[in-house]
GROMACS .gro file of C-alpha atoms in nm:
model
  249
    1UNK     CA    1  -8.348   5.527   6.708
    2UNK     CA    2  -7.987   5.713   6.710
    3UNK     CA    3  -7.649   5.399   6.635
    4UNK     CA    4  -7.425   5.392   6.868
    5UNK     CA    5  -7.038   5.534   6.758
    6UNK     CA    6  -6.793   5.238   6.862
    7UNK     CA    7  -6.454   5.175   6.782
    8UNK     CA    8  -6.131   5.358   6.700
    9UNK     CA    9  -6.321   5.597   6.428
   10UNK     CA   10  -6.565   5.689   6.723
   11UNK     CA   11  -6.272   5.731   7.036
   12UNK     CA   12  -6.111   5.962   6.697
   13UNK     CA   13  -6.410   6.172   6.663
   14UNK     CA   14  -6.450   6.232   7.029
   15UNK     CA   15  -6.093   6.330   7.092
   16UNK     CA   16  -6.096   6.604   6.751
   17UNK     CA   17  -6.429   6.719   6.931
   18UNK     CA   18  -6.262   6.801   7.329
   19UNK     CA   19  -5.967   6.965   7.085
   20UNK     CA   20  -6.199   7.189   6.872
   21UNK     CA   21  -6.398   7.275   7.242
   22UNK     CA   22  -6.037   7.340   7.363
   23UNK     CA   23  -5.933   7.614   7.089
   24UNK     CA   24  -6.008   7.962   7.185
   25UNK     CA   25  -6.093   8.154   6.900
   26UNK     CA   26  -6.050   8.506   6.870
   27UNK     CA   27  -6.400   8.687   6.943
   28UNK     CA   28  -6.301   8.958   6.740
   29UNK     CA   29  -6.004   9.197   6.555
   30UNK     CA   30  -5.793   9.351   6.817
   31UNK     CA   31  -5.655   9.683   6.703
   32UNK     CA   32  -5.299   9.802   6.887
   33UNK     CA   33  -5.368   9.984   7.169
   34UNK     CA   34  -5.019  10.209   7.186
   35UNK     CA   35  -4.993  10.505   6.959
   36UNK     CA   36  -4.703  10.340   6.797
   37UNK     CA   37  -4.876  10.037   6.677
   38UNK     CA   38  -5.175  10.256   6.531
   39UNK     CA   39  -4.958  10.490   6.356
   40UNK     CA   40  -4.814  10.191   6.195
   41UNK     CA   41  -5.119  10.018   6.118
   42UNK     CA   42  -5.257  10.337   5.949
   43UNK     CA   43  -4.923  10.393   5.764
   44UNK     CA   44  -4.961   9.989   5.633
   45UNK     CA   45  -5.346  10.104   5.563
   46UNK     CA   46  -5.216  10.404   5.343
   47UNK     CA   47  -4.941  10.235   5.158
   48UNK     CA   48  -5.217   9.945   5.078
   49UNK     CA   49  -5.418  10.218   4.910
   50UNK     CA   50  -5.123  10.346   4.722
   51UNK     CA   51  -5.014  10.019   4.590
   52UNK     CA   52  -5.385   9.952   4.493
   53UNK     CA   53  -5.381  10.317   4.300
   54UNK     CA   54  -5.089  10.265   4.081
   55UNK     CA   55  -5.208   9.991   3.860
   56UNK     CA   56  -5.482  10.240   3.721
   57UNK     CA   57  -5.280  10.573   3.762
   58UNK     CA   58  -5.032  10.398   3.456
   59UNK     CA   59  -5.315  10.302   3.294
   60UNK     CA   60  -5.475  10.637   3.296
   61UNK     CA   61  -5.088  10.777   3.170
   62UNK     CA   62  -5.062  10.519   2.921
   63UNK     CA   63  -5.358  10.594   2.735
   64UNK     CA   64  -5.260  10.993   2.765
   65UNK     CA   65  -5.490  11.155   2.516
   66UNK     CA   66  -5.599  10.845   2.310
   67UNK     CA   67  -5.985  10.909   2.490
   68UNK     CA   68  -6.252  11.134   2.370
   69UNK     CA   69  -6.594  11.131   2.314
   70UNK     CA   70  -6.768  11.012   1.989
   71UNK     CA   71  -6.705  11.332   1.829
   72UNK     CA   72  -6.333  11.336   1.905
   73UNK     CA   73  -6.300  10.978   1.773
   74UNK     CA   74  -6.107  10.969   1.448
   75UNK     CA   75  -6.166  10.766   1.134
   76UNK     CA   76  -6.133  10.407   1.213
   77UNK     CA   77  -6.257  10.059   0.951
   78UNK     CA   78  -6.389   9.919   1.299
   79UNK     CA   79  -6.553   9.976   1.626
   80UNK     CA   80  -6.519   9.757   1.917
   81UNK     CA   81  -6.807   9.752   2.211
   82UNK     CA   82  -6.698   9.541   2.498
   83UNK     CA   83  -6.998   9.364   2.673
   84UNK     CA   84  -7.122   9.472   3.018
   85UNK     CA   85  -7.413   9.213   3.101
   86UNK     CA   86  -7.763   9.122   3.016
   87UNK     CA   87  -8.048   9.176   3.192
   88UNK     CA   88  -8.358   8.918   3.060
   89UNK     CA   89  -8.201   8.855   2.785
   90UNK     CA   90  -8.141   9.233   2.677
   91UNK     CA   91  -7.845   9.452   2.726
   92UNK     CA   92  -7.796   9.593   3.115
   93UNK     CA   93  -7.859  10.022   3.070
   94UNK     CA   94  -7.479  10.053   3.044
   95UNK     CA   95  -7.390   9.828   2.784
   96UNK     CA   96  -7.697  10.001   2.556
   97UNK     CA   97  -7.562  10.325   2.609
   98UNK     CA   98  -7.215  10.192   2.459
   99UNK     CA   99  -7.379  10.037   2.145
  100UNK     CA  100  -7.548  10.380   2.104
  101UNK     CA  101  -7.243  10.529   2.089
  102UNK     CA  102  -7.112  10.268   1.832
  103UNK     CA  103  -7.470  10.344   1.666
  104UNK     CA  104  -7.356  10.688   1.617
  105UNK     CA  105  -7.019  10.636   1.522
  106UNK     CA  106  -7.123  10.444   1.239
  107UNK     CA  107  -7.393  10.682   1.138
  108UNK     CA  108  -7.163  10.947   1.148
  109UNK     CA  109  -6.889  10.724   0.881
  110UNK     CA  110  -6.609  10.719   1.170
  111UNK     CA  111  -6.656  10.331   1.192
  112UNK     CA  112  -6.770  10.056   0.870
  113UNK     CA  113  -6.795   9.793   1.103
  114UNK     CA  114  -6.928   9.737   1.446
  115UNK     CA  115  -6.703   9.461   1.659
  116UNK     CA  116  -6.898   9.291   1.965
  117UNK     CA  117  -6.714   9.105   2.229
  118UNK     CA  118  -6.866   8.972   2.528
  119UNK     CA  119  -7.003   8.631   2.684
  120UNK     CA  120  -7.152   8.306   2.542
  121UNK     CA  121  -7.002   8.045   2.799
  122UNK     CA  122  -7.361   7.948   2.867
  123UNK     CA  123  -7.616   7.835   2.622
  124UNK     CA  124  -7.851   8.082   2.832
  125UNK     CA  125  -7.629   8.378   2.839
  126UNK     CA  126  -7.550   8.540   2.499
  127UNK     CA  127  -7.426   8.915   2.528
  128UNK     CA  128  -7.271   8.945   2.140
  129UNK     CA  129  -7.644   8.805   1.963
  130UNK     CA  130  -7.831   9.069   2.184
  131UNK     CA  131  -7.541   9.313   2.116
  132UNK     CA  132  -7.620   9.285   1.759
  133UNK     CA  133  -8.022   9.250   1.766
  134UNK     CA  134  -7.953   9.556   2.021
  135UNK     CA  135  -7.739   9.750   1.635
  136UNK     CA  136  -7.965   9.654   1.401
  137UNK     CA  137  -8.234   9.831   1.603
  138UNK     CA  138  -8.079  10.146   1.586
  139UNK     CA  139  -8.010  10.105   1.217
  140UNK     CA  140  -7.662   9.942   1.175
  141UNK     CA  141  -7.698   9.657   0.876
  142UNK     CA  142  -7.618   9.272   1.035
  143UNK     CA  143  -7.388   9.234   0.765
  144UNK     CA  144  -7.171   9.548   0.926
  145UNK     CA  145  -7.192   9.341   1.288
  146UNK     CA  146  -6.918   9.123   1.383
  147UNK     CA  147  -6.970   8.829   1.644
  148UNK     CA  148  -6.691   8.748   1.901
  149UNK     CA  149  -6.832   8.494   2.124
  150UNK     CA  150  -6.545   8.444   2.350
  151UNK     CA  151  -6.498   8.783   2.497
  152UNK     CA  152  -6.488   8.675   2.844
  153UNK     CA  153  -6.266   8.988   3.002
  154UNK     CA  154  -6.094   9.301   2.837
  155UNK     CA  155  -5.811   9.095   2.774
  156UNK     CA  156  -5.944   8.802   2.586
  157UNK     CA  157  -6.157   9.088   2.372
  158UNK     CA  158  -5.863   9.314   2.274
  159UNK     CA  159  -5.610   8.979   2.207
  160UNK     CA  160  -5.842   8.820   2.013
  161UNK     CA  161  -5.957   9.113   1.791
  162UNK     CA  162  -5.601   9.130   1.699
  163UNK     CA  163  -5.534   8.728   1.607
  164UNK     CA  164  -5.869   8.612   1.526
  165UNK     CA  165  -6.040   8.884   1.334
  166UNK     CA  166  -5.705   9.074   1.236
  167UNK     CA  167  -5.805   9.416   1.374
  168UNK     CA  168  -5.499   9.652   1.338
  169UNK     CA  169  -5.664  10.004   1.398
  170UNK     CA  170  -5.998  10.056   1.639
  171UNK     CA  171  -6.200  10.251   1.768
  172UNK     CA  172  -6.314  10.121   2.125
  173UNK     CA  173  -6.633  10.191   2.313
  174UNK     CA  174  -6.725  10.194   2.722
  175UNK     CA  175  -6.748  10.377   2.996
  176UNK     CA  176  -6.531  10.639   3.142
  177UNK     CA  177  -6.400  10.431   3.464
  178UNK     CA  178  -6.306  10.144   3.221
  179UNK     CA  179  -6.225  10.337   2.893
  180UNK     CA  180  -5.863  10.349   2.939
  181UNK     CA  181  -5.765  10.039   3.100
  182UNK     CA  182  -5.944   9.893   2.753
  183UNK     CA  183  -5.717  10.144   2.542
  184UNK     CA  184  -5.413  10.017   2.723
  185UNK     CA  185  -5.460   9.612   2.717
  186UNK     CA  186  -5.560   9.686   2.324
  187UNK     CA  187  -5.220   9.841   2.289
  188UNK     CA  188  -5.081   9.602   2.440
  189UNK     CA  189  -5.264   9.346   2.261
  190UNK     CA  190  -5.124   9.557   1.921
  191UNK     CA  191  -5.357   9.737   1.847
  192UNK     CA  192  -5.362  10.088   1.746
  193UNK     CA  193  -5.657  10.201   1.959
  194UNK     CA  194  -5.853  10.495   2.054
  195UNK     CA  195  -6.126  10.530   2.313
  196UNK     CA  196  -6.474  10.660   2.349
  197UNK     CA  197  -6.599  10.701   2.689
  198UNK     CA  198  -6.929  10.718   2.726
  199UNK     CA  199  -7.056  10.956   3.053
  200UNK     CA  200  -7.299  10.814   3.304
  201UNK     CA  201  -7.443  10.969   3.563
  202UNK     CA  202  -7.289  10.961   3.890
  203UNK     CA  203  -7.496  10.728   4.048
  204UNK     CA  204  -7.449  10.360   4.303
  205UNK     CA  205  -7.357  10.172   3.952
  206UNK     CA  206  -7.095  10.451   3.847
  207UNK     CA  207  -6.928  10.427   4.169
  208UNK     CA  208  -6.993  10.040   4.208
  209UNK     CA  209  -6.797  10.010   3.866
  210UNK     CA  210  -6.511  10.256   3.961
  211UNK     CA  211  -6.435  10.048   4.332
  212UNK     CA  212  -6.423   9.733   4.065
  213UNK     CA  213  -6.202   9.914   3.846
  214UNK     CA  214  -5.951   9.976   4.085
  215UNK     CA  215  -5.947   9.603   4.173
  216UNK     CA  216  -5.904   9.482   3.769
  217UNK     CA  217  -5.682   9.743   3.676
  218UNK     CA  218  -5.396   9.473   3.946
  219UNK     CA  219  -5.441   9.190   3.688
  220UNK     CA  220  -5.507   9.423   3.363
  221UNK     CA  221  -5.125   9.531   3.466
  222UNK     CA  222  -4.976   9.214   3.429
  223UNK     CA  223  -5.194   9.080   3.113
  224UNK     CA  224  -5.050   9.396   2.941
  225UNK     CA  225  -4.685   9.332   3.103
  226UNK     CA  226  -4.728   8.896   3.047
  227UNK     CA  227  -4.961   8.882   2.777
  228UNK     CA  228  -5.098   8.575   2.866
  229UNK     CA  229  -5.305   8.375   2.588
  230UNK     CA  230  -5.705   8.447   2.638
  231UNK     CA  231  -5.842   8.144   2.789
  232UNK     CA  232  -6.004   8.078   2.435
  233UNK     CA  233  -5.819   8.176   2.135
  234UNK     CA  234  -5.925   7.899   1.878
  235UNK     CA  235  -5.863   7.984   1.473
  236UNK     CA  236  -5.853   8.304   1.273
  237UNK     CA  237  -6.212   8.419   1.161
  238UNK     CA  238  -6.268   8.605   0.823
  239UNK     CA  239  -6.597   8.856   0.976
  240UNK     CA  240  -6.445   9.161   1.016
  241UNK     CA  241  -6.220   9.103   0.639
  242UNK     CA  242  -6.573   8.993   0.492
  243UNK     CA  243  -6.759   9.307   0.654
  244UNK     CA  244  -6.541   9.578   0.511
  245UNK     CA  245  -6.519   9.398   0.187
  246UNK     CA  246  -6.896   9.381   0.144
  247UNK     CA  247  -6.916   9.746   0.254
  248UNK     CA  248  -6.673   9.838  -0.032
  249UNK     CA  249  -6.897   9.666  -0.255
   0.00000   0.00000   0.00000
């Protein structure tokens, strides 16, 4: 059995209801119908696209030659693989194929330690711990891994390898499309850093990550130009000092 609506709360309601029936809202987008308003709209269309293009174009410039590939990499004490997602539990196809380049460039002596930054805001969701059970399968010692569990964007990883774990020099690893906007917010961060890119093939993902790359390159230009504080920074942490130290041993 429906209750009656009385009073001023119910004369309220019925008067915001004949407004709302009253609006006439727009069915759909109305392009200009002259040929002066479309050659303006597609002019404000192509400047949009320009704008959104020069965030990454100075990245691209700013990191100038400091990318390669794992054989191009010089010597470096430390490695650092950025996370790129889990899937299960176990690293997403991409982010494997960056620790197997990290793999190789410690096999090869370029790197003595391996640096992994990603995500552990959830109990659930741990990208460094299956970063580093992902190294040790390939054959890098634990004690050569390096945890950083608060790698929640580029710019968080590359600040806080410099002022928590003290990381002048690095080599970084990830794939081509994000490669050098990680070079430049390390740089920016202070550290002296080169870049492997590791190639993928061009399929939905590759393209998927390059459309996102445009968008995050816009805020990766003012972390590098604000340097904001990561949204975790906490207090220095001896791993990567302790690493290299028991690798000299």
């Amino acid at each position: 059995m429906g209750v009656a609506v009385r009073g001023k709360s119910g004369e309220r309601r019925k008067r915001l209801g004949r407004r709302l029936r009253e609006v006439r809202w727009p069915a759909r987008l109305r392009l200009p119908r002259t040929r002066r308003g479309q050659r303006r709209l597609v002019q404000g269309l192509m400047a949009a696209c320009a704008l959104a293009l020069v965030p990454a174009t100075w990245m691209r410039l700013e990191a100038g030659d400091r990318v390669g590939t794992t054989a191009d990499a010089p010597v470096r004490e430390v490695a650092v693989v950025f996370g790129a997602g889990l899937w299960n539990g176990r690293p997403t196809p991409y982010l494997a194929h960056r620790l197997d380049a990290a793999a190789e460039l410690y096999r090869t002596g370029k790197v003595k330690v391996v640096l992994v930054t990603g995500d552990n805001s959830r109990v659930e969701y741990d990208e460094p711990d299956a970063m580093r059970t992902y190294l040790t399968g390939r054959g890098v010692p634990d004690e050569r891994i390096v945890s950083d569990y608060a790698g929640f964007d580029s710019w968080d990883s590359c600040v806080r390898a410099k002022k928590i774990f003290g990381v002048d020099r690095a080599v970084l690893v990830s794939q081509g499309f994000h490669i050098h906007r990680a070079v430049t917010l390390c740089r920016s961060a202070g550290i002296d850093a080169y870049g492997v890119g590791v190639d993928e093939p061009r399929d939905s993902v590759w393209y998927y990550g390059g459309v996102r790359e445009l968008a995050a390159s816009g805020k990766a230009a003012l972390d590098a130009l604000l340097r904001p504080d990561p949204r975790f920074l906490g207090p220095e942490e001896p791993g990567v000092a302790e690493a290299l130290a028991a690798g000299a041993g």
